[in-house]
PDB file of C-alpha atoms and ligand atoms in Angstrom:
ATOM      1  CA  UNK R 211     -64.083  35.319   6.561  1.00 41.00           C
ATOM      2  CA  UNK R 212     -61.097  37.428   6.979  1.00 47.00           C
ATOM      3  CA  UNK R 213     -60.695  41.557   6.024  1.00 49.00           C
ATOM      4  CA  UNK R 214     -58.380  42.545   3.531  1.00 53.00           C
ATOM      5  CA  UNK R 215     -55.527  42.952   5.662  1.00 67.00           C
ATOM      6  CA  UNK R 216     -55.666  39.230   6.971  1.00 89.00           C
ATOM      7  CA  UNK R 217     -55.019  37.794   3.863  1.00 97.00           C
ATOM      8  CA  UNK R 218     -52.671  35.452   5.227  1.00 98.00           C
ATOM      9  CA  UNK R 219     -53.240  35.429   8.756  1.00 98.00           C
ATOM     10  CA  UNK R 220     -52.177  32.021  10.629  1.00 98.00           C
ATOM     11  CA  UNK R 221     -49.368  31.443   8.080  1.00 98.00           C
ATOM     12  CA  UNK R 222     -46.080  31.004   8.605  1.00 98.00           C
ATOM     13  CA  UNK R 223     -43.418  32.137   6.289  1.00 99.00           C
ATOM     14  CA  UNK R 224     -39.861  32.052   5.868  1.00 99.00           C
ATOM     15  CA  UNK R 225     -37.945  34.611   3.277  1.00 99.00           C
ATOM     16  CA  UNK R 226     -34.651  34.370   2.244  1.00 99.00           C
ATOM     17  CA  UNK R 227     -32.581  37.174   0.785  1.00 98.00           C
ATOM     18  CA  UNK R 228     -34.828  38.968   3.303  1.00 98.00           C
ATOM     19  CA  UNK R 229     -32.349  42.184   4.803  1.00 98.00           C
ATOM     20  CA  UNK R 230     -33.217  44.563   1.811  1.00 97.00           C
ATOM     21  CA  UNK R 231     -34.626  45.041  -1.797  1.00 98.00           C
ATOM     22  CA  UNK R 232     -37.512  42.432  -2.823  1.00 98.00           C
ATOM     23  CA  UNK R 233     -36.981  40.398   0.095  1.00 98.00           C
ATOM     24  CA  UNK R 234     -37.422  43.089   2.620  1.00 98.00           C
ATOM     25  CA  UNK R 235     -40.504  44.398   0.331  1.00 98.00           C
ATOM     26  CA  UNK R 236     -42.161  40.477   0.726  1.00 99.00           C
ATOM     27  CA  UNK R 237     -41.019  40.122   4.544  1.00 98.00           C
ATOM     28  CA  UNK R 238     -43.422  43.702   5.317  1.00 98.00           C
ATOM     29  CA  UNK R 239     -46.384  42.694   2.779  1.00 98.00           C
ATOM     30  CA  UNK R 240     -46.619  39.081   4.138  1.00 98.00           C
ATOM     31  CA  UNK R 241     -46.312  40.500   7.735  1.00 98.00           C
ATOM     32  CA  UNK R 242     -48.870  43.365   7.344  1.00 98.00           C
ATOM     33  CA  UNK R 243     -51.447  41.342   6.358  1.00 98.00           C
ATOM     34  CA  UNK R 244     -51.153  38.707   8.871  1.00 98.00           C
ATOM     35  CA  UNK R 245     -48.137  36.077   8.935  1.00 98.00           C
ATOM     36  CA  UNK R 246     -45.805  35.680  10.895  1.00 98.00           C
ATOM     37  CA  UNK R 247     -42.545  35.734   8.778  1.00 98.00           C
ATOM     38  CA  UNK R 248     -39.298  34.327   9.356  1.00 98.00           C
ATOM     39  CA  UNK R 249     -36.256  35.995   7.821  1.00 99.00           C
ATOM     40  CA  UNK R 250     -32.878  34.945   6.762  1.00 99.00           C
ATOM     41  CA  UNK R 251     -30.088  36.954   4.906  1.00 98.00           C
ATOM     42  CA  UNK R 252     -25.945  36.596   4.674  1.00 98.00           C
ATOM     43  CA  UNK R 253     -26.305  39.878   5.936  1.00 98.00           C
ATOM     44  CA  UNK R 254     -27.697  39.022   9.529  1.00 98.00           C
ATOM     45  CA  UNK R 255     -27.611  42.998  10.719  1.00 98.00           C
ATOM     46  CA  UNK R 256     -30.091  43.663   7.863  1.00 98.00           C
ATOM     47  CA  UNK R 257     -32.309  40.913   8.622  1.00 98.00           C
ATOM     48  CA  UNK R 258     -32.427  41.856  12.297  1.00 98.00           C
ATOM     49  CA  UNK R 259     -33.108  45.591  11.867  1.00 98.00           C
ATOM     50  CA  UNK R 260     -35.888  44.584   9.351  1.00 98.00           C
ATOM     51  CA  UNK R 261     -37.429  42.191  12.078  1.00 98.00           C
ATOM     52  CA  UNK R 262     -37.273  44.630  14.612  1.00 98.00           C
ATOM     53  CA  UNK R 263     -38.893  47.439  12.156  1.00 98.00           C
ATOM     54  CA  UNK R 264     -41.870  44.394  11.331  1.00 98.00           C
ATOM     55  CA  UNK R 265     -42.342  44.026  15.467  1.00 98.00           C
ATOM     56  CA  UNK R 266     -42.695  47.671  16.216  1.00 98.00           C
ATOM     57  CA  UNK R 267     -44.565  48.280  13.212  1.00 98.00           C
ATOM     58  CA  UNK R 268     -46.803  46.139  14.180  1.00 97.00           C
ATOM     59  CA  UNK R 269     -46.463  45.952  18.295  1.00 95.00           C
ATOM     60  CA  UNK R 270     -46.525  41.998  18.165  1.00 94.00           C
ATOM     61  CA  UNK R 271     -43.989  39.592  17.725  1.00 96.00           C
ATOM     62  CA  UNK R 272     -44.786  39.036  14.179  1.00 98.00           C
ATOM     63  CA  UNK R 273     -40.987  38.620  12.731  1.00 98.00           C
ATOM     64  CA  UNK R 274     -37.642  36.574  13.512  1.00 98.00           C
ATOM     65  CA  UNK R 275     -34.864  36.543  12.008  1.00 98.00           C
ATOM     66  CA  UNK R 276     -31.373  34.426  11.049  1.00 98.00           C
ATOM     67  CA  UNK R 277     -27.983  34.967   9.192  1.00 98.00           C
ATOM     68  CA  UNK R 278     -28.312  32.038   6.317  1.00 98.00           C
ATOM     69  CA  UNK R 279     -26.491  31.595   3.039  1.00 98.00           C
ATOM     70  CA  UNK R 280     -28.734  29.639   1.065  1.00 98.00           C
ATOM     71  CA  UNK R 281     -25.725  27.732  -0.489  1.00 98.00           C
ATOM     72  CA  UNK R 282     -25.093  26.144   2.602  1.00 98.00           C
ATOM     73  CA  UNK R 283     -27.295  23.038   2.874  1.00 98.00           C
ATOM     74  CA  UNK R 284     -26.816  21.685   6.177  1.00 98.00           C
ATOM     75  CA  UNK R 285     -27.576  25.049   7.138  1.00 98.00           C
ATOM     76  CA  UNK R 286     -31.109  24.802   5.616  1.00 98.00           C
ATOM     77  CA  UNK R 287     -31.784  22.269   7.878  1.00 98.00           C
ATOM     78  CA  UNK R 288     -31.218  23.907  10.696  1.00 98.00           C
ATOM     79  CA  UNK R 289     -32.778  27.351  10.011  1.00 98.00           C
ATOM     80  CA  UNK R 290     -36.118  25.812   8.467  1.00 98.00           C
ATOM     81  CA  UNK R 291     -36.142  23.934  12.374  1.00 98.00           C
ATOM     82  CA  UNK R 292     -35.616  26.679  13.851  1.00 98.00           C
ATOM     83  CA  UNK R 293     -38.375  28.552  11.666  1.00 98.00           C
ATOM     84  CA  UNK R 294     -40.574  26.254  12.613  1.00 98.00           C
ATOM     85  CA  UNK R 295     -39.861  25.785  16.166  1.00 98.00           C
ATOM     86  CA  UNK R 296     -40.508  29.982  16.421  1.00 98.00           C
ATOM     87  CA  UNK R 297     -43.761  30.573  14.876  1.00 98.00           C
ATOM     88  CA  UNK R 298     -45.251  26.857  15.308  1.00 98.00           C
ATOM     89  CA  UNK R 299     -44.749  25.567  11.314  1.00 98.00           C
ATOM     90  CA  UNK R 300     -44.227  26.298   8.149  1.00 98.00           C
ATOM     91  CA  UNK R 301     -46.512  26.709   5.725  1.00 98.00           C
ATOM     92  CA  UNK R 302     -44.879  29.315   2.981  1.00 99.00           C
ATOM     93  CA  UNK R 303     -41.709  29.208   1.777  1.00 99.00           C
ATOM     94  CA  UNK R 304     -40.313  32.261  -0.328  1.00 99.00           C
ATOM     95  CA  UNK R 305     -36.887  31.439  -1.783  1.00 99.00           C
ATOM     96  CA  UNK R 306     -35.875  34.858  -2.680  1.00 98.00           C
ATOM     97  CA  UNK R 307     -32.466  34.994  -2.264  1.00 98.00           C
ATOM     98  CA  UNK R 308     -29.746  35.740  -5.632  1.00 98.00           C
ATOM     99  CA  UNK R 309     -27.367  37.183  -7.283  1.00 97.00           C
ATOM    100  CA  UNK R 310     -26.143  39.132 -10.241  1.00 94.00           C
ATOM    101  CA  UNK R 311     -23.258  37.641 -12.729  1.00 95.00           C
ATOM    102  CA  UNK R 312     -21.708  39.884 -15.681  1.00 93.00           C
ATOM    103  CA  UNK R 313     -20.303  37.496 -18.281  1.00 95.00           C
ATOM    104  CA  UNK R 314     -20.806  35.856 -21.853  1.00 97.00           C
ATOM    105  CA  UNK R 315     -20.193  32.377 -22.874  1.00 97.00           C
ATOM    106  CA  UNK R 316     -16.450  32.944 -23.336  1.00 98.00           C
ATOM    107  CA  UNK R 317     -15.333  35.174 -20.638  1.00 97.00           C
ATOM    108  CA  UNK R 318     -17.412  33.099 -17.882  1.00 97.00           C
ATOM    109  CA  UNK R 319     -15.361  31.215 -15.668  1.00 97.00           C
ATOM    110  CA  UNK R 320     -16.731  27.907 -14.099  1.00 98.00           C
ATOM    111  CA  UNK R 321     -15.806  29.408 -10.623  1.00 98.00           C
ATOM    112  CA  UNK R 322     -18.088  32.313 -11.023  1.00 98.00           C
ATOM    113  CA  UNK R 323     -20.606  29.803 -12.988  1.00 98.00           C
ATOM    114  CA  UNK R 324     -21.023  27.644  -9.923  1.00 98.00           C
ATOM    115  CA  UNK R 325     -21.009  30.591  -7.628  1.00 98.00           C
ATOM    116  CA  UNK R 326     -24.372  32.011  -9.743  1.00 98.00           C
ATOM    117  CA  UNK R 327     -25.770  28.194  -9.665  1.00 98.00           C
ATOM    118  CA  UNK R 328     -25.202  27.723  -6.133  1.00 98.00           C
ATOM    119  CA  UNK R 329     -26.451  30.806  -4.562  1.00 98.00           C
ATOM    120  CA  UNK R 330     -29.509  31.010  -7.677  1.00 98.00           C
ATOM    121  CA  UNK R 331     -30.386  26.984  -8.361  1.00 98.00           C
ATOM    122  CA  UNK R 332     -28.766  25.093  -5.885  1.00 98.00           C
ATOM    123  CA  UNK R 333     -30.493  27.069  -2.759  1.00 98.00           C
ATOM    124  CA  UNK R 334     -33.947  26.699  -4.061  1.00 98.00           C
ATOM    125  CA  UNK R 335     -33.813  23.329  -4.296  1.00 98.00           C
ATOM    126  CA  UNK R 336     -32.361  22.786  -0.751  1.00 99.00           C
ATOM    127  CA  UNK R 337     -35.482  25.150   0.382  1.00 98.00           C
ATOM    128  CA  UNK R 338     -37.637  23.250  -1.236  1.00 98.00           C
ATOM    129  CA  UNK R 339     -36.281  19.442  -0.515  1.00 98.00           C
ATOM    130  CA  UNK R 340     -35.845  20.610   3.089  1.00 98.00           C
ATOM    131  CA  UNK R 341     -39.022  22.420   3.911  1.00 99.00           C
ATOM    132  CA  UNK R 342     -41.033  20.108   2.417  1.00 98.00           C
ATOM    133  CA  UNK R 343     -41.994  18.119   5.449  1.00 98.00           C
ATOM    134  CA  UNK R 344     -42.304  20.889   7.403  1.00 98.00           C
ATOM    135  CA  UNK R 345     -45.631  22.139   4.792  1.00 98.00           C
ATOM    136  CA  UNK R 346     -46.829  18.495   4.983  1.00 98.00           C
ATOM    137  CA  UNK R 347     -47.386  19.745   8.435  1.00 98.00           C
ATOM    138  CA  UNK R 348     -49.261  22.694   7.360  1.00 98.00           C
ATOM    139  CA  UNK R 349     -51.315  22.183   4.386  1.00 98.00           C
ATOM    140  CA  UNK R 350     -52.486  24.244   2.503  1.00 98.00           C
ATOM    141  CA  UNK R 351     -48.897  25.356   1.820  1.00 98.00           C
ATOM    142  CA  UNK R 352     -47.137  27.407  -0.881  1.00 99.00           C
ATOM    143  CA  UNK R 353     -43.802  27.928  -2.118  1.00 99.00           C
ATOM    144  CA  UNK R 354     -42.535  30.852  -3.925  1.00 99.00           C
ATOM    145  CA  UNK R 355     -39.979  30.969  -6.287  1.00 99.00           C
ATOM    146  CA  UNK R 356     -38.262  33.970  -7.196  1.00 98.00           C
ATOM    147  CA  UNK R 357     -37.443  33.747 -10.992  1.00 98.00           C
ATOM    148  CA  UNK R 358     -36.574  36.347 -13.372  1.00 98.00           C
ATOM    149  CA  UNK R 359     -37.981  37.555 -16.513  1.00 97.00           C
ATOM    150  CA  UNK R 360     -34.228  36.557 -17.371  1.00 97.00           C
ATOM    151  CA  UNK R 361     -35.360  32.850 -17.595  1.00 98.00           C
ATOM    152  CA  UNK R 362     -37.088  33.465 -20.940  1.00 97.00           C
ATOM    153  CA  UNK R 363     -35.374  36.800 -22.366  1.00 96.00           C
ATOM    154  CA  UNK R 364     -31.871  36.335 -22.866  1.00 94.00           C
ATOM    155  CA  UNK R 365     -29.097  39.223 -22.205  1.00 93.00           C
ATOM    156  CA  UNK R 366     -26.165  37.032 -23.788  1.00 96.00           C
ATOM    157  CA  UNK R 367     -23.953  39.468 -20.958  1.00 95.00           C
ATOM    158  CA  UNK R 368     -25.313  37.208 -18.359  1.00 95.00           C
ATOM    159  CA  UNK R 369     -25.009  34.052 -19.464  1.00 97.00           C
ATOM    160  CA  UNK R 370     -24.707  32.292 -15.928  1.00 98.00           C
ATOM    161  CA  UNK R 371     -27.922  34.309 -14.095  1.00 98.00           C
ATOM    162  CA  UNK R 372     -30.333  33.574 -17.417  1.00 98.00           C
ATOM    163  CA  UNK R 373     -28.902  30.026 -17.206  1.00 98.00           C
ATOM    164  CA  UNK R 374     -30.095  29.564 -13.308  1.00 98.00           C
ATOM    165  CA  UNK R 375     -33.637  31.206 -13.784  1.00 98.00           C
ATOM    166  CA  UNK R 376     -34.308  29.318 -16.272  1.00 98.00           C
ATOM    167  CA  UNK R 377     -33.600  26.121 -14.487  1.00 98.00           C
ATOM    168  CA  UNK R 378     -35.537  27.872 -11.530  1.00 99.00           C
ATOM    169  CA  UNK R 379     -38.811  27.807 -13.387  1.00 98.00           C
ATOM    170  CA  UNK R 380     -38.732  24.108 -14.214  1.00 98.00           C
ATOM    171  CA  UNK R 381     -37.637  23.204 -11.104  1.00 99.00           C
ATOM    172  CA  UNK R 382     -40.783  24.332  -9.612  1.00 99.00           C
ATOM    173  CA  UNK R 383     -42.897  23.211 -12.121  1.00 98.00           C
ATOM    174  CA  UNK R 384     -41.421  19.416 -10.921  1.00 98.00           C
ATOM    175  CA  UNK R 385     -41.823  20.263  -7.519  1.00 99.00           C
ATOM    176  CA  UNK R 386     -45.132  21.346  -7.777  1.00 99.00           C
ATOM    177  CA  UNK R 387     -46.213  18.197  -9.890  1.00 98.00           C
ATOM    178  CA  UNK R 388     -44.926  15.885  -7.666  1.00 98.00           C
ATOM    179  CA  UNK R 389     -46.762  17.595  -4.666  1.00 98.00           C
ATOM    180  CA  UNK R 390     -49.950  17.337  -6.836  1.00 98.00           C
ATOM    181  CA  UNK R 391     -49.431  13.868  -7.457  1.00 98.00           C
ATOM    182  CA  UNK R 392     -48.735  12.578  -3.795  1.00 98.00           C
ATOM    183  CA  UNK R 393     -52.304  14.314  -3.114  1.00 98.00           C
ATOM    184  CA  UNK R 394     -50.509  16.979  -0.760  1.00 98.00           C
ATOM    185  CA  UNK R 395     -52.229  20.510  -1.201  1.00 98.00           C
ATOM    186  CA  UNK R 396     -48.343  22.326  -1.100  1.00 98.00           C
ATOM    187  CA  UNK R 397     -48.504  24.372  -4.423  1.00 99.00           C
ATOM    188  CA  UNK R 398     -45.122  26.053  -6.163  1.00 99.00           C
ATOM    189  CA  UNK R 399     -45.008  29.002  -8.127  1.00 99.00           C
ATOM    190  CA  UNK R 400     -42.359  30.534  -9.716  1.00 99.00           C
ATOM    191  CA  UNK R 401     -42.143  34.817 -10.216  1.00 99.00           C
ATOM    192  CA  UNK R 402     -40.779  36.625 -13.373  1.00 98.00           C
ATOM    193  CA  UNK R 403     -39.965  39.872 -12.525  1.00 98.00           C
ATOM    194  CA  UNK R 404     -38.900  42.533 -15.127  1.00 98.00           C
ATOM    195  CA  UNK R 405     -36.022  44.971 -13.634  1.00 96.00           C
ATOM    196  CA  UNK R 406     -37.179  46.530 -10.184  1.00 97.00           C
ATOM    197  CA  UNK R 407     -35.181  49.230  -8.274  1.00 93.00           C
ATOM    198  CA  UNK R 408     -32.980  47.072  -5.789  1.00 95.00           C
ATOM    199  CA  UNK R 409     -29.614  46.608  -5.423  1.00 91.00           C
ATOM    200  CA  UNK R 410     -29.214  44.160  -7.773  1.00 91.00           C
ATOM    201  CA  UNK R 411     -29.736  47.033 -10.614  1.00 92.00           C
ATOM    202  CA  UNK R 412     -27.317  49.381  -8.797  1.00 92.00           C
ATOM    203  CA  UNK R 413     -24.433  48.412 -10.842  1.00 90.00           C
ATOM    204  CA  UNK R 414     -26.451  49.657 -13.815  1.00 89.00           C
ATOM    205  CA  UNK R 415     -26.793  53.106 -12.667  1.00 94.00           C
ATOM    206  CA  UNK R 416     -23.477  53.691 -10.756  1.00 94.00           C
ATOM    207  CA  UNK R 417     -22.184  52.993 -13.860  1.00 93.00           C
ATOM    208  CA  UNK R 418     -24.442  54.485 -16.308  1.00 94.00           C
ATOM    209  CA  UNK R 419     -26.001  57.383 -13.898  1.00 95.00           C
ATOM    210  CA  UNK R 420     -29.601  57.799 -13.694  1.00 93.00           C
ATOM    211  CA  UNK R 421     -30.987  58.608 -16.871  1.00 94.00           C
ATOM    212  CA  UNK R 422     -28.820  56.221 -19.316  1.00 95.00           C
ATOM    213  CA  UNK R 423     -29.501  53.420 -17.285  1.00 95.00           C
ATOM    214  CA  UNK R 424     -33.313  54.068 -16.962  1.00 95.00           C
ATOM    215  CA  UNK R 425     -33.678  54.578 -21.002  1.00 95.00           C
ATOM    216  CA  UNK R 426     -31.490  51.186 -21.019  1.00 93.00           C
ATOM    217  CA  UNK R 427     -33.248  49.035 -18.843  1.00 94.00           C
ATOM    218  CA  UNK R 428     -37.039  50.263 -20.068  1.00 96.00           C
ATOM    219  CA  UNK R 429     -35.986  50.190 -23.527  1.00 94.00           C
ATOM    220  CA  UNK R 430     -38.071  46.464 -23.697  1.00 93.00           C
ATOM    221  CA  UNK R 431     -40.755  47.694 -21.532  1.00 97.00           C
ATOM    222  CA  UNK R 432     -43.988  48.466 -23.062  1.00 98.00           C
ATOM    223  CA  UNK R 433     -45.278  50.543 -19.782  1.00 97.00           C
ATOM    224  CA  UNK R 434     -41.886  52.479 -20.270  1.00 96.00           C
ATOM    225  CA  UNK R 435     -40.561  52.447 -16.527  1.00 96.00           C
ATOM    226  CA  UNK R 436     -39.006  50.261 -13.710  1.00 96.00           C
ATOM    227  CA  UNK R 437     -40.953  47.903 -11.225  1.00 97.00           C
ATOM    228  CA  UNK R 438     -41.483  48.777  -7.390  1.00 97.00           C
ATOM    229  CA  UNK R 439     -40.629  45.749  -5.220  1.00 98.00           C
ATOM    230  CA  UNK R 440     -44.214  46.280  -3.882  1.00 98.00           C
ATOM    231  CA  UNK R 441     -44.760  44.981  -7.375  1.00 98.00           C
ATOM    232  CA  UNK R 442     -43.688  41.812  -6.756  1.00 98.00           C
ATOM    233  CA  UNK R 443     -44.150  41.443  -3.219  1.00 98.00           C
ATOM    234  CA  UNK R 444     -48.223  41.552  -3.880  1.00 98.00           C
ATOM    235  CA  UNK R 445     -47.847  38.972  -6.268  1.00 98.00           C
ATOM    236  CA  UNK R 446     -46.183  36.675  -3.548  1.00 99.00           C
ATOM    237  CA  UNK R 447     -48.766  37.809  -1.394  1.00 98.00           C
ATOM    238  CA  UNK R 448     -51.029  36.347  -3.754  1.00 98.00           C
ATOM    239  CA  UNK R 449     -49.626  33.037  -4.414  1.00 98.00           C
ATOM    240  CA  UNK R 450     -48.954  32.354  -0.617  1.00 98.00           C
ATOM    241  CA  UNK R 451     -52.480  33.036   0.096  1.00 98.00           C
ATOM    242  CA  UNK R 452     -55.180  30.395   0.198  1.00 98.00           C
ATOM    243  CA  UNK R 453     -56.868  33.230  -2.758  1.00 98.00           C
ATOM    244  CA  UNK R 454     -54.308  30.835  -5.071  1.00 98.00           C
ATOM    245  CA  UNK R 455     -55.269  27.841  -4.333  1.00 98.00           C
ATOM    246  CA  UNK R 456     -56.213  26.540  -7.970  1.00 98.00           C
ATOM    247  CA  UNK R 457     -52.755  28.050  -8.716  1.00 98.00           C
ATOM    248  CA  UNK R 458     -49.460  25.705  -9.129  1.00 99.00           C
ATOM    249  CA  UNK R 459     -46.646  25.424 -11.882  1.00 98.00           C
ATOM    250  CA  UNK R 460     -47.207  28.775 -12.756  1.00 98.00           C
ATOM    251  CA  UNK R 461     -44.954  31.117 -14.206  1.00 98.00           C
ATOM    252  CA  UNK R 462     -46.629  34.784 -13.061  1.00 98.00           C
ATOM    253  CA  UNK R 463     -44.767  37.249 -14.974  1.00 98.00           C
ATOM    254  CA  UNK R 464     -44.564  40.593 -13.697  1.00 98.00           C
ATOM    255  CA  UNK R 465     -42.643  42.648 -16.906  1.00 98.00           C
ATOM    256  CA  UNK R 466     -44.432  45.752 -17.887  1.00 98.00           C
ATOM    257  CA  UNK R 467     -45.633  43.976 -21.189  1.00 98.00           C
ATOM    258  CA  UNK R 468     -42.302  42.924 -21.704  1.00 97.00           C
ATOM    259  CA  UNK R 469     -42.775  38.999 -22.507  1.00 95.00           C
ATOM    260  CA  UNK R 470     -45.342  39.885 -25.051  1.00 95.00           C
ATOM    261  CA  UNK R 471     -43.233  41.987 -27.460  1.00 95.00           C
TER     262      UNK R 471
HETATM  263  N1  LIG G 591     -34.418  43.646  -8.908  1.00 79.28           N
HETATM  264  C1  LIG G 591     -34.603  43.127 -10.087  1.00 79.28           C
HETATM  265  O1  LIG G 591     -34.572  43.807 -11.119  1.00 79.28           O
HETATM  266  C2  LIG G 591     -34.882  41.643 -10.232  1.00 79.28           C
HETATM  267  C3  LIG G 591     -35.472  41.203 -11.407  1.00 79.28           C
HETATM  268  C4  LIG G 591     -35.738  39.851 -11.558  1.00 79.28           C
HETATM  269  C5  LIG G 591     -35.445  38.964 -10.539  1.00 79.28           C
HETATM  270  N2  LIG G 591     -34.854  39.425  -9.414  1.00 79.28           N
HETATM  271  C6  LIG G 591     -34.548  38.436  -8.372  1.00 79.28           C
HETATM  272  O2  LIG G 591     -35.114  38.844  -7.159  1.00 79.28           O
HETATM  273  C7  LIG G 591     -34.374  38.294  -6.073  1.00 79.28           C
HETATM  274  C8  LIG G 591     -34.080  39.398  -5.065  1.00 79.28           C
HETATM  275  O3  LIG G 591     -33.208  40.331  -5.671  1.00 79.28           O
HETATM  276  P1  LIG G 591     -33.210  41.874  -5.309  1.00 79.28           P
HETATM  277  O4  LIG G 591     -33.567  42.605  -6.536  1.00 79.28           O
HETATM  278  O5  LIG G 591     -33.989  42.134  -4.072  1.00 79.28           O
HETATM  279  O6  LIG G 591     -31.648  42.055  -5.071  1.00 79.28           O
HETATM  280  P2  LIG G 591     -30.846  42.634  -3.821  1.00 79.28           P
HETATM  281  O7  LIG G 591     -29.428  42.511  -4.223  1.00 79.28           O
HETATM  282  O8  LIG G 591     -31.388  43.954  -3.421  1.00 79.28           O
HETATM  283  O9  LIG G 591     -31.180  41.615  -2.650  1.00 79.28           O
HETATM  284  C9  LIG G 591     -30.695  40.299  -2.633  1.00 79.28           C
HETATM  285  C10 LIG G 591     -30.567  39.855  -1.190  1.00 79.28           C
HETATM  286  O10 LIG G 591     -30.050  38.518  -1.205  1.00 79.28           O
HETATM  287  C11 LIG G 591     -29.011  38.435  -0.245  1.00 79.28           C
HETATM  288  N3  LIG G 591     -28.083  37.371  -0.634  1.00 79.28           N
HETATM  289  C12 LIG G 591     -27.140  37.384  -1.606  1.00 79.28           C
HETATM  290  N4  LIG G 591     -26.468  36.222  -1.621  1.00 79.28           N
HETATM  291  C13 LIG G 591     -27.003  35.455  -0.632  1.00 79.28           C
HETATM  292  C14 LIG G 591     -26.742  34.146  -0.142  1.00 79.28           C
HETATM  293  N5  LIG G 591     -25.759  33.393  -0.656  1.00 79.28           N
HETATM  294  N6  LIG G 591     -27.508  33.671   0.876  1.00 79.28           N
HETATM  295  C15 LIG G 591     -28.479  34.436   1.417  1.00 79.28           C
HETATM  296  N7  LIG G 591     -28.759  35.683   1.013  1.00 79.28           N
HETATM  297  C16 LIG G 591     -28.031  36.184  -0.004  1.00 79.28           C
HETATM  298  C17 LIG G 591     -28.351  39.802  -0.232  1.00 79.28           C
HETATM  299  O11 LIG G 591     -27.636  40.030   0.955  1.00 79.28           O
HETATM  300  C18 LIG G 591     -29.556  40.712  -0.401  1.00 79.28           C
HETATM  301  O12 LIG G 591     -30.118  41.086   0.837  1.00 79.28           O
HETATM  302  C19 LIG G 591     -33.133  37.652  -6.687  1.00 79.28           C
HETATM  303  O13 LIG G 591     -33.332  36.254  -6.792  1.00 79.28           O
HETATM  304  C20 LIG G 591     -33.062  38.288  -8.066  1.00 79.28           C
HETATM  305  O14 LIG G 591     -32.414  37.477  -9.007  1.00 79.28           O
HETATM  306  C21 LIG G 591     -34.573  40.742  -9.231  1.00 79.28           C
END
């Protein structure tokens, strides 16, 4: 039986989008209560200060890290080999990694649309087509989709992003189907946050300053206020446990109330 703060001890986890905001958040959670965690970010001198911070933290060799942009699927290959040549397998997979995309239906252009389907769609799919041998290796595995509350709420100002979480949440409804019918105990779970304070919101309150663009992303919220990214990162804590393991296809919403009004 393990304590509390082993809740995922002897897994192995790889995070992408991992140098700051909910990544970073899931990369400390996961770490602190027992993985060891593998991270990966365009932004390699995040990633590596964050792996360092884990080590120390923890005075173990707990963390690793790699620059990756999750567009880039030969890349995939290489890191998830590396990631498993580090810690000794994978077993979780958190595809965390995306972006932000301002535009409606006529001012998108199919540039920037395939830019927000790459970095948001495409990359989860690579994660999960390429680290899915690796898990076979390591059942009970999980992987972790980060969604949006965005896939069911529409902003029509963001056509692009609502487009590609949408498509995020069935795509790991089919992967974890077709894990559960080849008999292989790797579950997938997509997350639907609500707006958290990362940098992703940023824009919102350089622009608007601090109390506009509180009253204008809360205005949908029944709880009235912003997540934490500790919010979120206990519900992947959750979901890469074994404490899940009746849990696949799921969409776990994490909103505030907001998907019920
Ligand atoms: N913060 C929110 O309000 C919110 C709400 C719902 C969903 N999300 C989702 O959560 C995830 C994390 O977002 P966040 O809020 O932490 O944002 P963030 O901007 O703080 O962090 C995103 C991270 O992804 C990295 N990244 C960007 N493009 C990349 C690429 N091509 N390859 C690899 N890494 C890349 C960035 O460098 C950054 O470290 C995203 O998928 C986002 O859509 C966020």
């Amino acid at each position: 039986m393990t304590g509390p703060a082993q809740r995922v001890t002897g897994k192995h986890a790889f995070i992408t989008g991992a140098a700051g905001g909910l990544g970073a958040a899931i990369a400390r959670m996961l770490a602190r209560h027992g993985a060891k965690v593998f991270l990966t970010d365009v932004d390699e001198l995040g990633v590596s200060a964050l792996a360092a911070q884990i080590n120390r933290e923890l005075g173990t060799h707990a963390a690793w890290h790699a620059q990756q942009d999750v567009s880039d699927e030969a890349l995939w290959q290489h890191r998830l080999a590396e990631a498993a040549e580090a810690m000794g397998g994978l077993s979780v997979l958190v595809n965390n990694a995306g972006i932000g995309s301002l535009g409606g239906v006529e001012q998108i252009e199919l540039k920037e649309w395939r830019r927000v389907m790459s970095i948001n769609l495409d990359s989860i799919l690579f994660g999960c087509k390429y680290a899915l041998p690796l898990l076979r290796e390591q059942q009970p595995a999980s992987i972790v989709n980060i969604s949006s509350l965005a896939a069911f709420k529409v902003d029509p100002a963001y056509t692009a992003y609502n487009t590609s979480k949408a498509a995020v949440a069935m795509l790991t409804k089919s992967v974890a189907v077709d894990c559960a019918k080849q008999g292989i105990d790797v579950r997938c779970n997509s997350i639907h946050p609500a707006f958290i304070r990362t940098g992703i919101v940023a824009p919102f309150f350089a622009a608007l300053g601090e109390e506009e663009a509180t009253r204008k992303l809360t205005r949908g919220i029944p709880m009235h206020r912003l997540g934490e990214p500790d919010d979120v990162a206990y519900a992947v804590l959750y979901l890469a446990s074994d404490e899940s393991r009746y849990v696949t296809a799921a969409e776990l919403v994490i909103d505030g109330g907001a998907c019920a009004v």
